[in-house]
mmCIF file of C-alpha atoms and ligand atoms in Angstrom:
data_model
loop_
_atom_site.group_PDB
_atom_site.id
_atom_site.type_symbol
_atom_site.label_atom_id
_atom_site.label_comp_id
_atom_site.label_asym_id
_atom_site.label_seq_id
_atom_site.Cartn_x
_atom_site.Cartn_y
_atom_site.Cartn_z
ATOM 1 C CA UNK A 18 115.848 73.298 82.214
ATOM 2 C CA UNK A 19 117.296 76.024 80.119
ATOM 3 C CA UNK A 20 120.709 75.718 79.773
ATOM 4 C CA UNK A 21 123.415 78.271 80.436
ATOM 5 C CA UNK A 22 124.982 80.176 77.496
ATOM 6 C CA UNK A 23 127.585 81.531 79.855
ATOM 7 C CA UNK A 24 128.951 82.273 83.429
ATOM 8 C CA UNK A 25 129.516 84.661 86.129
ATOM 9 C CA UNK A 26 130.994 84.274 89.166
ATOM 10 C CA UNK A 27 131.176 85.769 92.680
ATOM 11 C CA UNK A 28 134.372 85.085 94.808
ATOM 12 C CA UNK A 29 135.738 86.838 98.035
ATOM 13 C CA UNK A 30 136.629 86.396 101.771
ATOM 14 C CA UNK A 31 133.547 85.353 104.090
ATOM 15 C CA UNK A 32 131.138 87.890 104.866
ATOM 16 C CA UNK A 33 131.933 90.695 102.440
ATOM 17 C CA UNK A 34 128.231 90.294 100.839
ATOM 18 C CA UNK A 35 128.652 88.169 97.652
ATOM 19 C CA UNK A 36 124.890 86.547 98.797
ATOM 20 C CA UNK A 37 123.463 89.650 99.547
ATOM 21 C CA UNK A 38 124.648 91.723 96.823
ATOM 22 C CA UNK A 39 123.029 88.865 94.656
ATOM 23 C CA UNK A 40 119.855 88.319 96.331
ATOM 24 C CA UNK A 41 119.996 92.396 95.821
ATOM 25 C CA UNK A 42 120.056 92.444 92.362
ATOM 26 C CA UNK A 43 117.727 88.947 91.933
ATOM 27 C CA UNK A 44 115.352 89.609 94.513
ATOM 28 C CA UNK A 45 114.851 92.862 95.166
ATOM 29 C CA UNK A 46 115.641 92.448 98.749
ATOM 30 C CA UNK A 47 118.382 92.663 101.258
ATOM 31 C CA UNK A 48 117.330 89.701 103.403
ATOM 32 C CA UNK A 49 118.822 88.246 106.194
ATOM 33 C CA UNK A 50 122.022 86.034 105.162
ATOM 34 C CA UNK A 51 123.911 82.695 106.149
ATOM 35 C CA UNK A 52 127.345 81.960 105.546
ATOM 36 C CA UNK A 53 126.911 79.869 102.233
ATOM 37 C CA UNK A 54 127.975 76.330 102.363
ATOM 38 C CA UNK A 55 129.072 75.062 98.963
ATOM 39 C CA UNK A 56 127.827 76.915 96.670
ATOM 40 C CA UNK A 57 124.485 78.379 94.449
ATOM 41 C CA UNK A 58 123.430 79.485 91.650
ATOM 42 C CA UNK A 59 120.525 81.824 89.792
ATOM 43 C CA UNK A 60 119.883 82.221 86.188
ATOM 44 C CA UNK A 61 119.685 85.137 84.372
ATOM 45 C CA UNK A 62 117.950 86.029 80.809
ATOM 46 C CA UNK A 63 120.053 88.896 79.441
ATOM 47 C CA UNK A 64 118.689 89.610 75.973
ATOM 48 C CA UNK A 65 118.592 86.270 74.202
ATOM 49 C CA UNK A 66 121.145 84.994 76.666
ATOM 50 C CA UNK A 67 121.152 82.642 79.407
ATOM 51 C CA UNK A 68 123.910 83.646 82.324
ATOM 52 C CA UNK A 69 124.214 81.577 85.164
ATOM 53 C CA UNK A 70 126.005 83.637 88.096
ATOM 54 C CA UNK A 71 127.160 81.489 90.927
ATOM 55 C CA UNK A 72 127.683 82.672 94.486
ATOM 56 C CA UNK A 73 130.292 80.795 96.116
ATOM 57 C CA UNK A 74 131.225 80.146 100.225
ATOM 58 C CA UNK A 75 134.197 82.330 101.164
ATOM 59 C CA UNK A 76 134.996 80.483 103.975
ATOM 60 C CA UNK A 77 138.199 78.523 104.212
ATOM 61 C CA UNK A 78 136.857 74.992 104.187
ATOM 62 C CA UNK A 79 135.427 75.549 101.283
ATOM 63 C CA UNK A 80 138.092 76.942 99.159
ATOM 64 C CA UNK A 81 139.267 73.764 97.260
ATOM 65 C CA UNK A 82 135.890 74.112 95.362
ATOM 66 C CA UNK A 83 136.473 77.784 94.151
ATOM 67 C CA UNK A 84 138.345 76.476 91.103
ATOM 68 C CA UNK A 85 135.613 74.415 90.156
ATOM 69 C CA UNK A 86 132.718 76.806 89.987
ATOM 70 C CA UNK A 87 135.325 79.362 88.098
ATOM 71 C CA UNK A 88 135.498 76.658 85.418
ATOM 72 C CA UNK A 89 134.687 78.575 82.210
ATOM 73 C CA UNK A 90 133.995 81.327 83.776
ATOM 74 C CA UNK A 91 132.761 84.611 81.346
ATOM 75 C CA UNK A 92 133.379 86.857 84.067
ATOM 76 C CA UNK A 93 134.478 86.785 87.553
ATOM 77 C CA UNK A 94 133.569 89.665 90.120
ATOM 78 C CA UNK A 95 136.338 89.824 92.916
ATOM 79 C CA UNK A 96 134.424 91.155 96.321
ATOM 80 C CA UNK A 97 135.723 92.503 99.204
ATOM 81 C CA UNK A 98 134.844 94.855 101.942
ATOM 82 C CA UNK A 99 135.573 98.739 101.725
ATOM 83 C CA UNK A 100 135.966 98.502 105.628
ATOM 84 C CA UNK A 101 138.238 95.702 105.844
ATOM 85 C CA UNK A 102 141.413 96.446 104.114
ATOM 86 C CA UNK A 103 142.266 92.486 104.702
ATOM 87 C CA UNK A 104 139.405 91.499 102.361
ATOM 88 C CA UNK A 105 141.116 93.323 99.788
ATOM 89 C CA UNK A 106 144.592 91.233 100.454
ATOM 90 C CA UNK A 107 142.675 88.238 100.705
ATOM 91 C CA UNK A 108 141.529 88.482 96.743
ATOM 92 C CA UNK A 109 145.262 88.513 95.934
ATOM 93 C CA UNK A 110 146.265 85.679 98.335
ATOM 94 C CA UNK A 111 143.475 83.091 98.095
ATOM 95 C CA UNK A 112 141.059 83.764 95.480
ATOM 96 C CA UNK A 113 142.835 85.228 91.857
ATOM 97 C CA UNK A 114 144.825 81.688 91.717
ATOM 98 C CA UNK A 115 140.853 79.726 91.667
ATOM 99 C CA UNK A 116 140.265 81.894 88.225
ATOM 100 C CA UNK A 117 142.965 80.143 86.717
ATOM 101 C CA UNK A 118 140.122 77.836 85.374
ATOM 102 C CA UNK A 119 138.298 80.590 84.091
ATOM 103 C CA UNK A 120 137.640 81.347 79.937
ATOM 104 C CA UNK A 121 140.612 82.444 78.663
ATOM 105 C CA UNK A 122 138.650 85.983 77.576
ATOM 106 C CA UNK A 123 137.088 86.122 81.506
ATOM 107 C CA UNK A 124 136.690 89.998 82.718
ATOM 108 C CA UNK A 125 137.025 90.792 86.299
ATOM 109 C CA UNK A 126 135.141 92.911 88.450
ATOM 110 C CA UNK A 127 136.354 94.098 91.301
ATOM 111 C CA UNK A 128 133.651 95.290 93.736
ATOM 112 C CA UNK A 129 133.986 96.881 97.000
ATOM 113 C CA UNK A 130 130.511 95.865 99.069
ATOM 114 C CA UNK A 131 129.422 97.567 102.247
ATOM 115 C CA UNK A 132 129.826 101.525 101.556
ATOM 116 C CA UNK A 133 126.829 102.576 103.252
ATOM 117 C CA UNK A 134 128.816 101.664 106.579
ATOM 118 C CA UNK A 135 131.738 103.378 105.511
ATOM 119 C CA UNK A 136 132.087 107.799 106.825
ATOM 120 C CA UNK A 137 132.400 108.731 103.313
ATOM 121 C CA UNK A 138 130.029 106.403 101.545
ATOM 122 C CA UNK A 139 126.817 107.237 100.313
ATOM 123 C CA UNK A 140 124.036 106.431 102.985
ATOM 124 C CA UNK A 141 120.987 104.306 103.568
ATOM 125 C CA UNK A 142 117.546 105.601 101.602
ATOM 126 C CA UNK A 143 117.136 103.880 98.537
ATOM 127 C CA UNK A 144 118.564 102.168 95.471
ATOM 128 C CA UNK A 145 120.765 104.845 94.974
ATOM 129 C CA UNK A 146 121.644 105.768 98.165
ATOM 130 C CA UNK A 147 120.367 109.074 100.204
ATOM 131 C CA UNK A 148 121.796 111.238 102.712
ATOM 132 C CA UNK A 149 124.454 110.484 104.806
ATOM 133 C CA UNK A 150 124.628 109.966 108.538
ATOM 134 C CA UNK A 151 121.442 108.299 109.182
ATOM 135 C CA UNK A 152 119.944 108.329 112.004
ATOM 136 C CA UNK A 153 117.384 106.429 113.179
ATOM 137 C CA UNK A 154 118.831 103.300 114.303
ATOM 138 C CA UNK A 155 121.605 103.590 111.506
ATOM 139 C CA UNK A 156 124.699 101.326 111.693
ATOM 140 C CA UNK A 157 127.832 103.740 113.335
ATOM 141 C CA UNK A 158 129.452 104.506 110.528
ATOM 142 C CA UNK A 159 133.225 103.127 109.950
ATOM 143 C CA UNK A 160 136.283 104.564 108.669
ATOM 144 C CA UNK A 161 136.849 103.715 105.193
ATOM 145 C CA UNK A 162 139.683 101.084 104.674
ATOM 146 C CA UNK A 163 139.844 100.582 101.315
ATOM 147 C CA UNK A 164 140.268 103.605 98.369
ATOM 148 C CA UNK A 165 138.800 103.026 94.626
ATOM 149 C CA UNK A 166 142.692 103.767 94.159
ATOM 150 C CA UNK A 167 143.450 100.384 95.566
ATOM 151 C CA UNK A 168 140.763 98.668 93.854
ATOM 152 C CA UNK A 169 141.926 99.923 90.599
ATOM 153 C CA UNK A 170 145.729 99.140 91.454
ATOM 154 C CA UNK A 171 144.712 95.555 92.427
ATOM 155 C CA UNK A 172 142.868 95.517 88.921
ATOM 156 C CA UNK A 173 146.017 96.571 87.776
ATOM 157 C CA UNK A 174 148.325 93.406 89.290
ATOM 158 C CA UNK A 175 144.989 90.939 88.092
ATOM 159 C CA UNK A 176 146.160 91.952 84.549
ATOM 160 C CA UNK A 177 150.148 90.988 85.395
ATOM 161 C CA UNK A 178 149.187 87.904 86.815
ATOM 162 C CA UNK A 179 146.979 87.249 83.560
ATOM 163 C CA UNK A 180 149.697 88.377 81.331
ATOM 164 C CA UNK A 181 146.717 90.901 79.789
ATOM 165 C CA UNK A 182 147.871 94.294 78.370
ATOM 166 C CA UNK A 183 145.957 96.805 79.238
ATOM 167 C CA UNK A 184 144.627 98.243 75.807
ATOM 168 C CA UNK A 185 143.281 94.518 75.341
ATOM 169 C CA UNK A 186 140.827 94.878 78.161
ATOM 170 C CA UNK A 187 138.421 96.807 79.754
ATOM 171 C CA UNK A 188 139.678 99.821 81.702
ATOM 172 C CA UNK A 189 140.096 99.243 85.344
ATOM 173 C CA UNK A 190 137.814 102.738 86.058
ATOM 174 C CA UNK A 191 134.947 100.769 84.361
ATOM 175 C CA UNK A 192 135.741 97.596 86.226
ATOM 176 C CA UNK A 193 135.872 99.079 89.567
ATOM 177 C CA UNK A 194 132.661 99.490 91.678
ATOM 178 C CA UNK A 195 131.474 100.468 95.035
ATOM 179 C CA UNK A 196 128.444 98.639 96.463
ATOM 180 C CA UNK A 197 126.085 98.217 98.962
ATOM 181 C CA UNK A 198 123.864 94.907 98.682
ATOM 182 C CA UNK A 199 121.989 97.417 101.378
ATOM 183 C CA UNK A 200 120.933 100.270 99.456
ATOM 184 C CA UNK A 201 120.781 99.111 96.419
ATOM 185 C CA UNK A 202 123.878 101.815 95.486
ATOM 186 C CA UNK A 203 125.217 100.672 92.146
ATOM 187 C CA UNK A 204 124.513 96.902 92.234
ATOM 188 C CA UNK A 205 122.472 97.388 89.153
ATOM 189 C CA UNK A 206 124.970 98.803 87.373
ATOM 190 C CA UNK A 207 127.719 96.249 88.261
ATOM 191 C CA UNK A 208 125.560 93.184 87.173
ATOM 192 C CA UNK A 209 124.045 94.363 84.110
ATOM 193 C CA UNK A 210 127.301 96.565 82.823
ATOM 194 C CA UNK A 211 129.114 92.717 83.536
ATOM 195 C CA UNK A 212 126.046 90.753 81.611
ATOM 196 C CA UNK A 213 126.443 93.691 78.511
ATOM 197 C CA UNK A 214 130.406 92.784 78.352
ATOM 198 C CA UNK A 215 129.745 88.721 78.937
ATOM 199 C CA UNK A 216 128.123 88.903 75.822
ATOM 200 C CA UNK A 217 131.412 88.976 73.352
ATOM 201 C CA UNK A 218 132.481 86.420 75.384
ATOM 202 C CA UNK A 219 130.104 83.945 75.062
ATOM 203 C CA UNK A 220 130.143 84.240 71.017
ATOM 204 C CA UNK A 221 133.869 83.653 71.557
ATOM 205 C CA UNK A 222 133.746 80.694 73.368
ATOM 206 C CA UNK A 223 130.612 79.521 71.170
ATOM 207 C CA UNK A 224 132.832 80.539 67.982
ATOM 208 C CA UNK A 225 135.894 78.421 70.138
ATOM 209 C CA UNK A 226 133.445 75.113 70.590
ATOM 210 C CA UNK A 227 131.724 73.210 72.869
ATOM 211 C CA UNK A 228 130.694 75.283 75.980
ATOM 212 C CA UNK A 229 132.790 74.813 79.185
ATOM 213 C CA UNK A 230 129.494 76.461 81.090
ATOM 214 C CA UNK A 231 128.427 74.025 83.887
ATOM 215 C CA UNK A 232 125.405 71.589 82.687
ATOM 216 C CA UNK A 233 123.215 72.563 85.418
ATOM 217 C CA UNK A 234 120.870 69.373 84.315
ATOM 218 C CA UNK A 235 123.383 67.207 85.000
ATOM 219 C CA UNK A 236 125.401 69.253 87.893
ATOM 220 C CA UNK A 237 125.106 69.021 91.186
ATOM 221 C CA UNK A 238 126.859 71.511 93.462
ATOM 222 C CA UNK A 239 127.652 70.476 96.898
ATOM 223 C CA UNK A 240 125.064 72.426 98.909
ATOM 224 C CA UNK A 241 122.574 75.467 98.380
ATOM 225 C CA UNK A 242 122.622 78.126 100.899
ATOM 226 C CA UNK A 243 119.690 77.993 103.392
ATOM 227 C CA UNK A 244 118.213 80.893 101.343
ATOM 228 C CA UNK A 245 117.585 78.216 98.711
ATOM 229 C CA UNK A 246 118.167 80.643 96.111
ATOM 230 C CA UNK A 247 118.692 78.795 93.068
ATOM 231 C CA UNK A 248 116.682 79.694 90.474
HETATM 232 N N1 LIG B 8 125.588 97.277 105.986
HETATM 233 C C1 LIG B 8 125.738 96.335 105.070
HETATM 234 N N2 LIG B 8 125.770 95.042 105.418
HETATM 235 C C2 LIG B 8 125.920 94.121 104.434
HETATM 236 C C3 LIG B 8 126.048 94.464 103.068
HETATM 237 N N3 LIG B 8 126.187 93.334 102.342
HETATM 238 C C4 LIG B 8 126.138 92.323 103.220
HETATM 239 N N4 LIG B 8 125.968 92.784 104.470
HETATM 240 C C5 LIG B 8 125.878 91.982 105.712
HETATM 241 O O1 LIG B 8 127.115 91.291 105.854
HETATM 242 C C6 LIG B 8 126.891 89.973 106.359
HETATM 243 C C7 LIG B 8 127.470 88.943 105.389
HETATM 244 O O2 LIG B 8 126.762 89.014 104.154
HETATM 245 P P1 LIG B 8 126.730 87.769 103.153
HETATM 246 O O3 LIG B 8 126.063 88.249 101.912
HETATM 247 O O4 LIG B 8 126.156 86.572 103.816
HETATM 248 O O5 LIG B 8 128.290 87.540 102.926
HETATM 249 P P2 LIG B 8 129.002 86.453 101.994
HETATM 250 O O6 LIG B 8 130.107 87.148 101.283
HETATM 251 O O7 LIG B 8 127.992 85.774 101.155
HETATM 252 O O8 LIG B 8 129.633 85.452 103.059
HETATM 253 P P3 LIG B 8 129.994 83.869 102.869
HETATM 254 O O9 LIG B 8 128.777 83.222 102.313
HETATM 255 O O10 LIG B 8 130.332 83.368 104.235
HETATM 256 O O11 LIG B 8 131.162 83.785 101.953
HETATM 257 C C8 LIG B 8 125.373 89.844 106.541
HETATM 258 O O12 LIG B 8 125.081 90.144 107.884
HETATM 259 C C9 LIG B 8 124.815 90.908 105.627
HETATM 260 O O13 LIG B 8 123.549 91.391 106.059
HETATM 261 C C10 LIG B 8 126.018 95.864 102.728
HETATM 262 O O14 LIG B 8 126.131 96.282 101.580
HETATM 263 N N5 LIG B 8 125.871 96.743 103.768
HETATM 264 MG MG1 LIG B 9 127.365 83.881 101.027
#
């Protein structure tokens, strides 16, 4: 099996879409989901690269594990949902302290799933969206809970809790992004802007030694979700 050159990982509160918004950008699809169990994996090629991204079960039981699939982590994309302001909170509460095992050089995404439910997001009709309202059978749509503003201010108290200075990093406007695994709206653009900026990571942690990537030969997470999606 090919092995990993580096990793991404997807972390947030249950049901904010860290399966779909994968199987979105993997498969092409928005399919029906399960709560994941454990966790999964795909693999990527990304120019001459090898990225593993690893969904991961954002349900309380199994939080202990988090920490072990950030392990060496290139990158780690924070997700919550834009209409559930709690999601948000949650990153900051339960999830930022599991990236403490992450590469030293790890970016973070922060990606707010779910806007095509959300009054002021863009609506159903595509990969990029399409009008809004939607009729036809289209979810009611929700007040919006959570602002880019917040997003970007969380991004903001990431870089604190890293001890990061800001001219060091990324700016938080390009690590910011609204989603929707449904549409297709900017999923695209978050996982192939993150596998472009991975990239300078991995030579780092090549140029630093032996990888800390997973060894998926030899690995064996806990559980796939019913999806069976590893690749
Ligand atoms: N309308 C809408 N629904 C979504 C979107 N993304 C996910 N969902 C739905 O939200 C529910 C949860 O999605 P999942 O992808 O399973 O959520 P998860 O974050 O993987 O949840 P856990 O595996 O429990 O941590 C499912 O019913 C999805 O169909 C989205 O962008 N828009
Ligand atoms: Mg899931």
């Amino acid at each position: 099996m090919r092995r990993p050159d580096g990793k991404i990982v997807l972390l947030g509160d249950m049901n904010v879409g860290k399966t779909s918004l994968l199987q979105r950008y993997m498969e092409r699809r928005f399919p029906d989901t399960v709560s994941t169990v454990g966790g999964a994996f795909y693999l990527k090629q990304w120019r001459s690269y090898n990225i593993s991204i690893w969904d991961t079960a954002g349900r309380e039981q199994f939080h202990g594990l988090g920490s072990m699939y950030c392990r060496g982590a290139a990158a780690v994309i924070l997700t919550y949902d834009v209409n559930h302001a709690q999601s948000l909170l949650e990153l900051e509460d339960r999830f930022l302290g599991l990236t403490d095992t992450a590469s030293a050089d790890c970016l973070f995404a922060i990606v707010g799933n779910k806007v095509d439910l959300s009054e002021e997001g863009p609506g159903e009709g595509g990969q990029e969206g399409g009008p809004a309202g939607g009729g036809g059978g289209a979810a009611p749509r929700l007040p919006k809970q959570v602002q880019p503003e917040d997003a970007v201010a969380f991004y903001k108290k990431i870089l604190k809790y890293k001890m990061l200075d800001e001219k060091d990093v990324p700016a938080a406007e390009q690590m910011c992004f609204e989603t929707s695994a449904k549409t297709g709206h900017n999923v695209d653009l978050l996982f192939e802007t993150l596998f472009d900026m991975v990239v300078p990571v991995i030579l780092q942690q090549r140029a630093q030694g032996p990888p800390q990537t997973v060894d998926i030969a030899s690995s064996r997470p806990p559980a796939r979700t019913s999806s069976g999606c590893c690749a």
